[in-house]
Amino acid sequence: MRKLFFVYLVFGAVALGAKAVWAQTSPSAMPASSVASFEENIAAFAAADREHAPPTGGILFVGSSSIRLWNDLEKQFGPSIIKRAVGGSKMSDCTRYLDRLVFPYKPRQVVVYAGDNDLAEGIPPEDILISFQKFVDGVQRELPSTRISYISIKPSPARARLIPKIRETNHLIEKYTSENQKLDFIEVFTAMLDAEGQPRADLFRADALHLNEAGYTLWRKIIAQHVR
């Protein structure tokens, strides 16, 4: 009887562990509103592609609203730019939807901005790194010649309390990218701090979270050094 109880105990632990792993990778584990939002946006991208198919081999920008709200992004970097960003998205979302968000475009370079919303939701820096590693693994498996550039998480006045976590996440990802020649780390964090080490309010909109024109001008100057 004790042996049977032990088997049940072990089986239950394994089942719970499997469930936890599935919860990290399955769209069904996401809140219904989040899944619906992503599905709507990706369906809109697919519809736009059918209307005007972007050329393959371009430079793809993905991520959250910091990319989505960059209205003149395509003009800033040239005709080979494709923007496919979803407001509110996390690094884990970008990874989960790789087959529809990245693969169809066969880009020569992917520029990613994600992780900001992860931290705001209480996701630890180590988990954001894992999500990015899975993103990289997925891209390099499907598109081995594609370069991946990660834009560091920005310091915003609205999320100033998260700056220690932002620094930690940026450090983890920068270290990881330094070990792979096909990865870049685009450091925007430091340039967005004032002399006291606080987020520069002049770079943000009234919500103190999203970039204004001056913020995007700064980003363009830095990111242009990494876009090929």
mmCIF file with all atom_site columns, C-alpha atoms in Angstrom:
data_model
loop_
_atom_site.group_PDB
_atom_site.id
_atom_site.type_symbol
_atom_site.label_atom_id
_atom_site.label_alt_id
_atom_site.label_comp_id
_atom_site.label_asym_id
_atom_site.label_entity_id
_atom_site.label_seq_id
_atom_site.pdbx_PDB_ins_code
_atom_site.Cartn_x
_atom_site.Cartn_y
_atom_site.Cartn_z
_atom_site.occupancy
_atom_site.B_iso_or_equiv
_atom_site.pdbx_formal_charge
_atom_site.auth_seq_id
_atom_site.auth_comp_id
_atom_site.auth_asym_id
_atom_site.auth_atom_id
_atom_site.pdbx_PDB_model_num
ATOM 1   C CA . MET A 1 1   ? 0.000  0.000  0.000   1.00 0.00 ? 1   MET A CA 1
ATOM 2   C CA . ARG A 1 2   ? 2.830  2.385  0.826   1.00 0.00 ? 2   ARG A CA 1
ATOM 3   C CA . LYS A 1 3   ? 4.478  1.621  -2.525  1.00 0.00 ? 3   LYS A CA 1
ATOM 4   C CA . LEU A 1 4   ? 1.234  2.319  -4.345  1.00 0.00 ? 4   LEU A CA 1
ATOM 5   C CA . PHE A 1 5   ? 0.798  5.616  -2.480  1.00 0.00 ? 5   PHE A CA 1
ATOM 6   C CA . PHE A 1 6   ? 4.365  6.608  -3.382  1.00 0.00 ? 6   PHE A CA 1
ATOM 7   C CA . VAL A 1 7   ? 3.735  5.858  -7.071  1.00 0.00 ? 7   VAL A CA 1
ATOM 8   C CA . TYR A 1 8   ? 0.612  8.024  -7.027  1.00 0.00 ? 8   TYR A CA 1
ATOM 9   C CA . LEU A 1 9   ? 2.590  10.794 -5.324  1.00 0.00 ? 9   LEU A CA 1
ATOM 10  C CA . VAL A 1 10  ? 5.373  10.694 -7.923  1.00 0.00 ? 10  VAL A CA 1
ATOM 11  C CA . PHE A 1 11  ? 2.918  10.504 -10.825 1.00 0.00 ? 11  PHE A CA 1
ATOM 12  C CA . GLY A 1 12  ? 1.053  13.509 -9.462  1.00 0.00 ? 12  GLY A CA 1
ATOM 13  C CA . ALA A 1 13  ? 4.247  15.546 -9.154  1.00 0.00 ? 13  ALA A CA 1
ATOM 14  C CA . VAL A 1 14  ? 5.281  14.685 -12.719 1.00 0.00 ? 14  VAL A CA 1
ATOM 15  C CA . ALA A 1 15  ? 1.826  15.607 -14.000 1.00 0.00 ? 15  ALA A CA 1
ATOM 16  C CA . LEU A 1 16  ? 1.952  18.945 -12.200 1.00 0.00 ? 16  LEU A CA 1
ATOM 17  C CA . GLY A 1 17  ? 5.421  19.615 -13.593 1.00 0.00 ? 17  GLY A CA 1
ATOM 18  C CA . ALA A 1 18  ? 4.268  18.856 -17.114 1.00 0.00 ? 18  ALA A CA 1
ATOM 19  C CA . LYS A 1 19  ? 1.283  21.114 -16.621 1.00 0.00 ? 19  LYS A CA 1
ATOM 20  C CA . ALA A 1 20  ? 3.580  23.942 -15.501 1.00 0.00 ? 20  ALA A CA 1
ATOM 21  C CA . VAL A 1 21  ? 5.779  23.569 -18.576 1.00 0.00 ? 21  VAL A CA 1
ATOM 22  C CA . TRP A 1 22  ? 2.727  23.560 -20.842 1.00 0.00 ? 22  TRP A CA 1
ATOM 23  C CA . ALA A 1 23  ? 1.419  26.667 -19.085 1.00 0.00 ? 23  ALA A CA 1
ATOM 24  C CA . GLN A 1 24  ? 4.580  28.528 -20.090 1.00 0.00 ? 24  GLN A CA 1
ATOM 25  C CA . THR A 1 25  ? 4.338  27.632 -23.771 1.00 0.00 ? 25  THR A CA 1
ATOM 26  C CA . SER A 1 26  ? 0.685  27.137 -24.650 1.00 0.00 ? 26  SER A CA 1
ATOM 27  C CA . PRO A 1 27  ? -1.586 29.934 -25.965 1.00 0.00 ? 27  PRO A CA 1
ATOM 28  C CA . SER A 1 28  ? -4.419 28.297 -24.015 1.00 0.00 ? 28  SER A CA 1
ATOM 29  C CA . ALA A 1 29  ? -2.571 29.227 -20.812 1.00 0.00 ? 29  ALA A CA 1
ATOM 30  C CA . MET A 1 30  ? -2.787 32.927 -21.648 1.00 0.00 ? 30  MET A CA 1
ATOM 31  C CA . PRO A 1 31  ? -5.736 35.039 -20.415 1.00 0.00 ? 31  PRO A CA 1
ATOM 32  C CA . ALA A 1 32  ? -8.564 34.922 -22.966 1.00 0.00 ? 32  ALA A CA 1
ATOM 33  C CA . SER A 1 33  ? -8.354 38.684 -23.563 1.00 0.00 ? 33  SER A CA 1
ATOM 34  C CA . SER A 1 34  ? -4.600 38.445 -24.280 1.00 0.00 ? 34  SER A CA 1
ATOM 35  C CA . VAL A 1 35  ? -5.064 35.571 -26.727 1.00 0.00 ? 35  VAL A CA 1
ATOM 36  C CA . ALA A 1 36  ? -7.887 37.419 -28.490 1.00 0.00 ? 36  ALA A CA 1
ATOM 37  C CA . SER A 1 37  ? -5.831 40.603 -28.764 1.00 0.00 ? 37  SER A CA 1
ATOM 38  C CA . PHE A 1 38  ? -2.876 38.769 -30.267 1.00 0.00 ? 38  PHE A CA 1
ATOM 39  C CA . GLU A 1 39  ? -5.034 36.763 -32.629 1.00 0.00 ? 39  GLU A CA 1
ATOM 40  C CA . GLU A 1 40  ? -6.753 39.927 -33.874 1.00 0.00 ? 40  GLU A CA 1
ATOM 41  C CA . ASN A 1 41  ? -3.454 41.696 -34.462 1.00 0.00 ? 41  ASN A CA 1
ATOM 42  C CA . ILE A 1 42  ? -1.806 38.773 -36.203 1.00 0.00 ? 42  ILE A CA 1
ATOM 43  C CA . ALA A 1 43  ? -4.894 38.276 -38.375 1.00 0.00 ? 43  ALA A CA 1
ATOM 44  C CA . ALA A 1 44  ? -4.627 41.957 -39.324 1.00 0.00 ? 44  ALA A CA 1
ATOM 45  C CA . PHE A 1 45  ? -0.944 41.491 -40.215 1.00 0.00 ? 45  PHE A CA 1
ATOM 46  C CA . ALA A 1 46  ? -1.816 38.502 -42.409 1.00 0.00 ? 46  ALA A CA 1
ATOM 47  C CA . ALA A 1 47  ? -4.555 40.497 -44.143 1.00 0.00 ? 47  ALA A CA 1
ATOM 48  C CA . ALA A 1 48  ? -2.148 43.371 -44.797 1.00 0.00 ? 48  ALA A CA 1
ATOM 49  C CA . ASP A 1 49  ? 0.391  40.923 -46.196 1.00 0.00 ? 49  ASP A CA 1
ATOM 50  C CA . ARG A 1 50  ? -2.178 39.524 -48.605 1.00 0.00 ? 50  ARG A CA 1
ATOM 51  C CA . GLU A 1 51  ? -2.986 43.039 -49.758 1.00 0.00 ? 51  GLU A CA 1
ATOM 52  C CA . HIS A 1 52  ? 0.623  44.164 -50.123 1.00 0.00 ? 52  HIS A CA 1
ATOM 53  C CA . ALA A 1 53  ? 3.112  41.347 -49.600 1.00 0.00 ? 53  ALA A CA 1
ATOM 54  C CA . PRO A 1 54  ? 6.320  42.679 -48.021 1.00 0.00 ? 54  PRO A CA 1
ATOM 55  C CA . PRO A 1 55  ? 9.562  41.470 -49.608 1.00 0.00 ? 55  PRO A CA 1
ATOM 56  C CA . THR A 1 56  ? 11.396 38.664 -47.879 1.00 0.00 ? 56  THR A CA 1
ATOM 57  C CA . GLY A 1 57  ? 14.905 39.294 -46.590 1.00 0.00 ? 57  GLY A CA 1
ATOM 58  C CA . GLY A 1 58  ? 14.030 42.624 -44.975 1.00 0.00 ? 58  GLY A CA 1
ATOM 59  C CA . ILE A 1 59  ? 14.516 43.944 -41.446 1.00 0.00 ? 59  ILE A CA 1
ATOM 60  C CA . LEU A 1 60  ? 11.674 43.012 -39.120 1.00 0.00 ? 60  LEU A CA 1
ATOM 61  C CA . PHE A 1 61  ? 10.836 45.015 -35.986 1.00 0.00 ? 61  PHE A CA 1
ATOM 62  C CA . VAL A 1 62  ? 8.717  43.135 -33.429 1.00 0.00 ? 62  VAL A CA 1
ATOM 63  C CA . GLY A 1 63  ? 7.704  43.691 -29.836 1.00 0.00 ? 63  GLY A CA 1
ATOM 64  C CA . SER A 1 64  ? 5.394  45.846 -27.786 1.00 0.00 ? 64  SER A CA 1
ATOM 65  C CA . SER A 1 65  ? 3.896  49.333 -28.097 1.00 0.00 ? 65  SER A CA 1
ATOM 66  C CA . SER A 1 66  ? 7.295  51.066 -28.105 1.00 0.00 ? 66  SER A CA 1
ATOM 67  C CA . ILE A 1 67  ? 7.644  49.614 -31.600 1.00 0.00 ? 67  ILE A CA 1
ATOM 68  C CA . ARG A 1 68  ? 3.962  49.768 -32.543 1.00 0.00 ? 68  ARG A CA 1
ATOM 69  C CA . LEU A 1 69  ? 3.720  53.504 -31.787 1.00 0.00 ? 69  LEU A CA 1
ATOM 70  C CA . TRP A 1 70  ? 6.845  54.360 -33.798 1.00 0.00 ? 70  TRP A CA 1
ATOM 71  C CA . ASN A 1 71  ? 4.775  55.819 -36.633 1.00 0.00 ? 71  ASN A CA 1
ATOM 72  C CA . ASP A 1 72  ? 7.556  56.722 -39.069 1.00 0.00 ? 72  ASP A CA 1
ATOM 73  C CA . LEU A 1 73  ? 9.735  53.694 -38.339 1.00 0.00 ? 73  LEU A CA 1
ATOM 74  C CA . GLU A 1 74  ? 9.669  52.496 -41.951 1.00 0.00 ? 74  GLU A CA 1
ATOM 75  C CA . LYS A 1 75  ? 10.712 55.934 -43.222 1.00 0.00 ? 75  LYS A CA 1
ATOM 76  C CA . GLN A 1 76  ? 13.470 56.229 -40.643 1.00 0.00 ? 76  GLN A CA 1
ATOM 77  C CA . PHE A 1 77  ? 15.282 53.062 -41.721 1.00 0.00 ? 77  PHE A CA 1
ATOM 78  C CA . GLY A 1 78  ? 14.316 52.541 -45.353 1.00 0.00 ? 78  GLY A CA 1
ATOM 79  C CA . PRO A 1 79  ? 12.018 50.484 -47.585 1.00 0.00 ? 79  PRO A CA 1
ATOM 80  C CA . SER A 1 80  ? 13.153 47.059 -46.360 1.00 0.00 ? 80  SER A CA 1
ATOM 81  C CA . ILE A 1 81  ? 11.635 47.649 -42.907 1.00 0.00 ? 81  ILE A CA 1
ATOM 82  C CA . ILE A 1 82  ? 8.646  45.590 -41.726 1.00 0.00 ? 82  ILE A CA 1
ATOM 83  C CA . LYS A 1 83  ? 6.898  46.504 -38.455 1.00 0.00 ? 83  LYS A CA 1
ATOM 84  C CA . ARG A 1 84  ? 4.884  43.804 -36.700 1.00 0.00 ? 84  ARG A CA 1
ATOM 85  C CA . ALA A 1 85  ? 4.364  44.853 -33.085 1.00 0.00 ? 85  ALA A CA 1
ATOM 86  C CA . VAL A 1 86  ? 1.456  44.337 -30.682 1.00 0.00 ? 86  VAL A CA 1
ATOM 87  C CA . GLY A 1 87  ? 0.737  46.743 -27.832 1.00 0.00 ? 87  GLY A CA 1
ATOM 88  C CA . GLY A 1 88  ? 0.984  45.155 -24.399 1.00 0.00 ? 88  GLY A CA 1
ATOM 89  C CA . SER A 1 89  ? 2.956  42.157 -25.647 1.00 0.00 ? 89  SER A CA 1
ATOM 90  C CA . LYS A 1 90  ? 5.576  40.408 -23.588 1.00 0.00 ? 90  LYS A CA 1
ATOM 91  C CA . MET A 1 91  ? 8.751  38.584 -24.578 1.00 0.00 ? 91  MET A CA 1
ATOM 92  C CA . SER A 1 92  ? 6.931  35.309 -24.041 1.00 0.00 ? 92  SER A CA 1
ATOM 93  C CA . ASP A 1 93  ? 4.225  36.414 -26.504 1.00 0.00 ? 93  ASP A CA 1
ATOM 94  C CA . CYS A 1 94  ? 6.790  37.164 -29.202 1.00 0.00 ? 94  CYS A CA 1
ATOM 95  C CA . THR A 1 95  ? 8.242  33.699 -28.681 1.00 0.00 ? 95  THR A CA 1
ATOM 96  C CA . ARG A 1 96  ? 4.869  31.948 -28.633 1.00 0.00 ? 96  ARG A CA 1
ATOM 97  C CA . TYR A 1 97  ? 3.829  33.448 -31.977 1.00 0.00 ? 97  TYR A CA 1
ATOM 98  C CA . LEU A 1 98  ? 7.143  33.088 -33.812 1.00 0.00 ? 98  LEU A CA 1
ATOM 99  C CA . ASP A 1 99  ? 5.629  30.982 -36.591 1.00 0.00 ? 99  ASP A CA 1
ATOM 100 C CA . ARG A 1 100 ? 3.218  33.781 -37.521 1.00 0.00 ? 100 ARG A CA 1
ATOM 101 C CA . LEU A 1 101 ? 5.061  36.858 -36.339 1.00 0.00 ? 101 LEU A CA 1
ATOM 102 C CA . VAL A 1 102 ? 8.537  36.205 -37.764 1.00 0.00 ? 102 VAL A CA 1
ATOM 103 C CA . PHE A 1 103 ? 8.854  33.126 -39.977 1.00 0.00 ? 103 PHE A CA 1
ATOM 104 C CA . PRO A 1 104 ? 6.578  34.272 -42.848 1.00 0.00 ? 104 PRO A CA 1
ATOM 105 C CA . TYR A 1 105 ? 8.841  37.270 -43.563 1.00 0.00 ? 105 TYR A CA 1
ATOM 106 C CA . LYS A 1 106 ? 12.144 35.380 -43.675 1.00 0.00 ? 106 LYS A CA 1
ATOM 107 C CA . PRO A 1 107 ? 13.958 38.526 -42.482 1.00 0.00 ? 107 PRO A CA 1
ATOM 108 C CA . ARG A 1 108 ? 17.698 38.951 -42.666 1.00 0.00 ? 108 ARG A CA 1
ATOM 109 C CA . GLN A 1 109 ? 17.496 40.720 -39.287 1.00 0.00 ? 109 GLN A CA 1
ATOM 110 C CA . VAL A 1 110 ? 14.956 40.812 -36.465 1.00 0.00 ? 110 VAL A CA 1
ATOM 111 C CA . VAL A 1 111 ? 14.972 43.749 -34.046 1.00 0.00 ? 111 VAL A CA 1
ATOM 112 C CA . VAL A 1 112 ? 13.111 42.981 -30.811 1.00 0.00 ? 112 VAL A CA 1
ATOM 113 C CA . TYR A 1 113 ? 11.776 45.253 -28.085 1.00 0.00 ? 113 TYR A CA 1
ATOM 114 C CA . ALA A 1 114 ? 10.049 43.235 -25.370 1.00 0.00 ? 114 ALA A CA 1
ATOM 115 C CA . GLY A 1 115 ? 10.413 42.596 -21.648 1.00 0.00 ? 115 GLY A CA 1
ATOM 116 C CA . ASP A 1 116 ? 9.087  45.941 -20.421 1.00 0.00 ? 116 ASP A CA 1
ATOM 117 C CA . ASN A 1 117 ? 5.555  44.595 -19.901 1.00 0.00 ? 117 ASN A CA 1
ATOM 118 C CA . ASP A 1 118 ? 6.861  41.323 -18.492 1.00 0.00 ? 118 ASP A CA 1
ATOM 119 C CA . LEU A 1 119 ? 8.502  43.170 -15.594 1.00 0.00 ? 119 LEU A CA 1
ATOM 120 C CA . ALA A 1 120 ? 5.381  45.291 -15.062 1.00 0.00 ? 120 ALA A CA 1
ATOM 121 C CA . GLU A 1 121 ? 3.424  42.048 -14.606 1.00 0.00 ? 121 GLU A CA 1
ATOM 122 C CA . GLY A 1 122 ? 5.914  40.742 -12.051 1.00 0.00 ? 122 GLY A CA 1
ATOM 123 C CA . ILE A 1 123 ? 7.735  38.276 -14.318 1.00 0.00 ? 123 ILE A CA 1
ATOM 124 C CA . PRO A 1 124 ? 11.321 37.749 -13.027 1.00 0.00 ? 124 PRO A CA 1
ATOM 125 C CA . PRO A 1 125 ? 14.334 38.791 -15.136 1.00 0.00 ? 125 PRO A CA 1
ATOM 126 C CA . GLU A 1 126 ? 15.484 35.164 -15.353 1.00 0.00 ? 126 GLU A CA 1
ATOM 127 C CA . ASP A 1 127 ? 12.181 34.155 -16.980 1.00 0.00 ? 127 ASP A CA 1
ATOM 128 C CA . ILE A 1 128 ? 12.443 36.984 -19.511 1.00 0.00 ? 128 ILE A CA 1
ATOM 129 C CA . LEU A 1 129 ? 15.905 35.737 -20.434 1.00 0.00 ? 129 LEU A CA 1
ATOM 130 C CA . ILE A 1 130 ? 14.521 32.226 -20.905 1.00 0.00 ? 130 ILE A CA 1
ATOM 131 C CA . SER A 1 131 ? 11.762 33.567 -23.167 1.00 0.00 ? 131 SER A CA 1
ATOM 132 C CA . PHE A 1 132 ? 14.341 35.436 -25.244 1.00 0.00 ? 132 PHE A CA 1
ATOM 133 C CA . GLN A 1 133 ? 16.550 32.355 -25.457 1.00 0.00 ? 133 GLN A CA 1
ATOM 134 C CA . LYS A 1 134 ? 13.572 30.375 -26.770 1.00 0.00 ? 134 LYS A CA 1
ATOM 135 C CA . PHE A 1 135 ? 12.917 33.163 -29.271 1.00 0.00 ? 135 PHE A CA 1
ATOM 136 C CA . VAL A 1 136 ? 16.515 32.972 -30.473 1.00 0.00 ? 136 VAL A CA 1
ATOM 137 C CA . ASP A 1 137 ? 16.458 29.170 -30.630 1.00 0.00 ? 137 ASP A CA 1
ATOM 138 C CA . GLY A 1 138 ? 13.259 29.215 -32.681 1.00 0.00 ? 138 GLY A CA 1
ATOM 139 C CA . VAL A 1 139 ? 14.528 31.822 -35.150 1.00 0.00 ? 139 VAL A CA 1
ATOM 140 C CA . GLN A 1 140 ? 17.932 30.198 -35.577 1.00 0.00 ? 140 GLN A CA 1
ATOM 141 C CA . ARG A 1 141 ? 16.381 26.783 -36.096 1.00 0.00 ? 141 ARG A CA 1
ATOM 142 C CA . GLU A 1 142 ? 14.017 28.037 -38.819 1.00 0.00 ? 142 GLU A CA 1
ATOM 143 C CA . LEU A 1 143 ? 16.122 30.899 -40.213 1.00 0.00 ? 143 LEU A CA 1
ATOM 144 C CA . PRO A 1 144 ? 19.758 30.104 -39.368 1.00 0.00 ? 144 PRO A CA 1
ATOM 145 C CA . SER A 1 145 ? 21.235 33.071 -41.247 1.00 0.00 ? 145 SER A CA 1
ATOM 146 C CA . THR A 1 146 ? 18.961 35.679 -39.598 1.00 0.00 ? 146 THR A CA 1
ATOM 147 C CA . ARG A 1 147 ? 20.566 38.145 -37.208 1.00 0.00 ? 147 ARG A CA 1
ATOM 148 C CA . ILE A 1 148 ? 18.698 39.057 -33.999 1.00 0.00 ? 148 ILE A CA 1
ATOM 149 C CA . SER A 1 149 ? 19.081 42.411 -32.248 1.00 0.00 ? 149 SER A CA 1
ATOM 150 C CA . TYR A 1 150 ? 17.577 43.028 -28.806 1.00 0.00 ? 150 TYR A CA 1
ATOM 151 C CA . ILE A 1 151 ? 16.777 46.593 -27.758 1.00 0.00 ? 151 ILE A CA 1
ATOM 152 C CA . SER A 1 152 ? 17.432 46.994 -24.046 1.00 0.00 ? 152 SER A CA 1
ATOM 153 C CA . ILE A 1 153 ? 14.449 47.651 -21.805 1.00 0.00 ? 153 ILE A CA 1
ATOM 154 C CA . LYS A 1 154 ? 13.986 51.391 -21.439 1.00 0.00 ? 154 LYS A CA 1
ATOM 155 C CA . PRO A 1 155 ? 13.797 53.309 -18.131 1.00 0.00 ? 155 PRO A CA 1
ATOM 156 C CA . SER A 1 156 ? 10.486 55.189 -18.043 1.00 0.00 ? 156 SER A CA 1
ATOM 157 C CA . PRO A 1 157 ? 9.235  57.576 -15.333 1.00 0.00 ? 157 PRO A CA 1
ATOM 158 C CA . ALA A 1 158 ? 6.016  55.563 -15.018 1.00 0.00 ? 158 ALA A CA 1
ATOM 159 C CA . ARG A 1 159 ? 8.003  52.437 -14.162 1.00 0.00 ? 159 ARG A CA 1
ATOM 160 C CA . ALA A 1 160 ? 10.906 53.984 -12.288 1.00 0.00 ? 160 ALA A CA 1
ATOM 161 C CA . ARG A 1 161 ? 10.315 51.566 -9.407  1.00 0.00 ? 161 ARG A CA 1
ATOM 162 C CA . LEU A 1 162 ? 11.315 48.743 -11.759 1.00 0.00 ? 162 LEU A CA 1
ATOM 163 C CA . ILE A 1 163 ? 14.722 50.178 -12.653 1.00 0.00 ? 163 ILE A CA 1
ATOM 164 C CA . PRO A 1 164 ? 16.674 47.618 -10.542 1.00 0.00 ? 164 PRO A CA 1
ATOM 165 C CA . LYS A 1 165 ? 14.816 44.800 -12.313 1.00 0.00 ? 165 LYS A CA 1
ATOM 166 C CA . ILE A 1 166 ? 15.304 46.503 -15.682 1.00 0.00 ? 166 ILE A CA 1
ATOM 167 C CA . ARG A 1 167 ? 19.044 46.736 -15.069 1.00 0.00 ? 167 ARG A CA 1
ATOM 168 C CA . GLU A 1 168 ? 19.157 43.075 -14.047 1.00 0.00 ? 168 GLU A CA 1
ATOM 169 C CA . THR A 1 169 ? 17.207 41.917 -17.114 1.00 0.00 ? 169 THR A CA 1
ATOM 170 C CA . ASN A 1 170 ? 19.309 44.013 -19.469 1.00 0.00 ? 170 ASN A CA 1
ATOM 171 C CA . HIS A 1 171 ? 22.477 42.641 -17.905 1.00 0.00 ? 171 HIS A CA 1
ATOM 172 C CA . LEU A 1 172 ? 21.337 39.019 -18.303 1.00 0.00 ? 172 LEU A CA 1
ATOM 173 C CA . ILE A 1 173 ? 20.358 39.487 -21.933 1.00 0.00 ? 173 ILE A CA 1
ATOM 174 C CA . GLU A 1 174 ? 23.471 41.493 -22.805 1.00 0.00 ? 174 GLU A CA 1
ATOM 175 C CA . LYS A 1 175 ? 25.649 38.717 -21.385 1.00 0.00 ? 175 LYS A CA 1
ATOM 176 C CA . TYR A 1 176 ? 23.710 36.108 -23.353 1.00 0.00 ? 176 TYR A CA 1
ATOM 177 C CA . THR A 1 177 ? 23.965 38.024 -26.637 1.00 0.00 ? 177 THR A CA 1
ATOM 178 C CA . SER A 1 178 ? 27.712 38.531 -26.181 1.00 0.00 ? 178 SER A CA 1
ATOM 179 C CA . GLU A 1 179 ? 28.180 34.761 -26.450 1.00 0.00 ? 179 GLU A CA 1
ATOM 180 C CA . ASN A 1 180 ? 26.637 34.476 -29.933 1.00 0.00 ? 180 ASN A CA 1
ATOM 181 C CA . GLN A 1 181 ? 28.021 36.276 -32.982 1.00 0.00 ? 181 GLN A CA 1
ATOM 182 C CA . LYS A 1 182 ? 24.589 36.407 -34.625 1.00 0.00 ? 182 LYS A CA 1
ATOM 183 C CA . LEU A 1 183 ? 23.087 38.390 -31.743 1.00 0.00 ? 183 LEU A CA 1
ATOM 184 C CA . ASP A 1 184 ? 23.273 42.105 -30.928 1.00 0.00 ? 184 ASP A CA 1
ATOM 185 C CA . PHE A 1 185 ? 22.405 44.000 -27.761 1.00 0.00 ? 185 PHE A CA 1
ATOM 186 C CA . ILE A 1 186 ? 21.248 47.549 -28.510 1.00 0.00 ? 186 ILE A CA 1
ATOM 187 C CA . GLU A 1 187 ? 21.854 49.611 -25.375 1.00 0.00 ? 187 GLU A CA 1
ATOM 188 C CA . VAL A 1 188 ? 19.371 52.497 -25.129 1.00 0.00 ? 188 VAL A CA 1
ATOM 189 C CA . PHE A 1 189 ? 18.994 52.429 -21.336 1.00 0.00 ? 189 PHE A CA 1
ATOM 190 C CA . THR A 1 190 ? 21.934 54.610 -20.292 1.00 0.00 ? 190 THR A CA 1
ATOM 191 C CA . ALA A 1 191 ? 21.248 57.365 -22.830 1.00 0.00 ? 191 ALA A CA 1
ATOM 192 C CA . MET A 1 192 ? 17.712 57.687 -21.437 1.00 0.00 ? 192 MET A CA 1
ATOM 193 C CA . LEU A 1 193 ? 18.864 58.621 -17.923 1.00 0.00 ? 193 LEU A CA 1
ATOM 194 C CA . ASP A 1 194 ? 19.516 62.128 -16.636 1.00 0.00 ? 194 ASP A CA 1
ATOM 195 C CA . ALA A 1 195 ? 22.523 63.299 -14.612 1.00 0.00 ? 195 ALA A CA 1
ATOM 196 C CA . GLU A 1 196 ? 20.917 61.919 -11.427 1.00 0.00 ? 196 GLU A CA 1
ATOM 197 C CA . GLY A 1 197 ? 20.396 58.498 -12.964 1.00 0.00 ? 197 GLY A CA 1
ATOM 198 C CA . GLN A 1 198 ? 16.640 58.956 -13.328 1.00 0.00 ? 198 GLN A CA 1
ATOM 199 C CA . PRO A 1 199 ? 14.540 58.455 -16.505 1.00 0.00 ? 199 PRO A CA 1
ATOM 200 C CA . ARG A 1 200 ? 14.553 61.553 -18.716 1.00 0.00 ? 200 ARG A CA 1
ATOM 201 C CA . ALA A 1 201 ? 10.995 62.869 -18.700 1.00 0.00 ? 201 ALA A CA 1
ATOM 202 C CA . ASP A 1 202 ? 11.674 64.898 -21.864 1.00 0.00 ? 202 ASP A CA 1
ATOM 203 C CA . LEU A 1 203 ? 11.789 61.666 -23.891 1.00 0.00 ? 203 LEU A CA 1
ATOM 204 C CA . PHE A 1 204 ? 8.278  60.546 -22.973 1.00 0.00 ? 204 PHE A CA 1
ATOM 205 C CA . ARG A 1 205 ? 4.664  61.349 -23.705 1.00 0.00 ? 205 ARG A CA 1
ATOM 206 C CA . ALA A 1 206 ? 2.246  62.605 -21.065 1.00 0.00 ? 206 ALA A CA 1
ATOM 207 C CA . ASP A 1 207 ? 1.689  59.031 -19.838 1.00 0.00 ? 207 ASP A CA 1
ATOM 208 C CA . ALA A 1 208 ? 5.379  58.908 -18.808 1.00 0.00 ? 208 ALA A CA 1
ATOM 209 C CA . LEU A 1 209 ? 5.592  55.435 -20.364 1.00 0.00 ? 209 LEU A CA 1
ATOM 210 C CA . HIS A 1 210 ? 5.643  55.747 -24.147 1.00 0.00 ? 210 HIS A CA 1
ATOM 211 C CA . LEU A 1 211 ? 8.233  57.612 -26.188 1.00 0.00 ? 211 LEU A CA 1
ATOM 212 C CA . ASN A 1 212 ? 7.614  61.006 -27.762 1.00 0.00 ? 212 ASN A CA 1
ATOM 213 C CA . GLU A 1 213 ? 9.311  62.358 -30.883 1.00 0.00 ? 213 GLU A CA 1
ATOM 214 C CA . ALA A 1 214 ? 12.502 63.216 -28.975 1.00 0.00 ? 214 ALA A CA 1
ATOM 215 C CA . GLY A 1 215 ? 12.604 59.700 -27.556 1.00 0.00 ? 215 GLY A CA 1
ATOM 216 C CA . TYR A 1 216 ? 12.296 58.104 -30.969 1.00 0.00 ? 216 TYR A CA 1
ATOM 217 C CA . THR A 1 217 ? 14.937 60.458 -32.381 1.00 0.00 ? 217 THR A CA 1
ATOM 218 C CA . LEU A 1 218 ? 17.334 59.199 -29.719 1.00 0.00 ? 218 LEU A CA 1
ATOM 219 C CA . TRP A 1 219 ? 16.405 55.570 -30.416 1.00 0.00 ? 219 TRP A CA 1
ATOM 220 C CA . ARG A 1 220 ? 16.924 56.013 -34.142 1.00 0.00 ? 220 ARG A CA 1
ATOM 221 C CA . LYS A 1 221 ? 20.426 57.397 -33.596 1.00 0.00 ? 221 LYS A CA 1
ATOM 222 C CA . ILE A 1 222 ? 21.400 54.411 -31.461 1.00 0.00 ? 222 ILE A CA 1
ATOM 223 C CA . ILE A 1 223 ? 19.562 51.648 -33.341 1.00 0.00 ? 223 ILE A CA 1
ATOM 224 C CA . ALA A 1 224 ? 20.847 52.832 -36.729 1.00 0.00 ? 224 ALA A CA 1
ATOM 225 C CA . GLN A 1 225 ? 24.311 51.655 -35.713 1.00 0.00 ? 225 GLN A CA 1
ATOM 226 C CA . HIS A 1 226 ? 22.987 48.085 -35.488 1.00 0.00 ? 226 HIS A CA 1
ATOM 227 C CA . VAL A 1 227 ? 20.621 47.918 -38.467 1.00 0.00 ? 227 VAL A CA 1
ATOM 228 C CA . ARG A 1 228 ? 22.287 46.491 -41.541 1.00 0.00 ? 228 ARG A CA 1
#
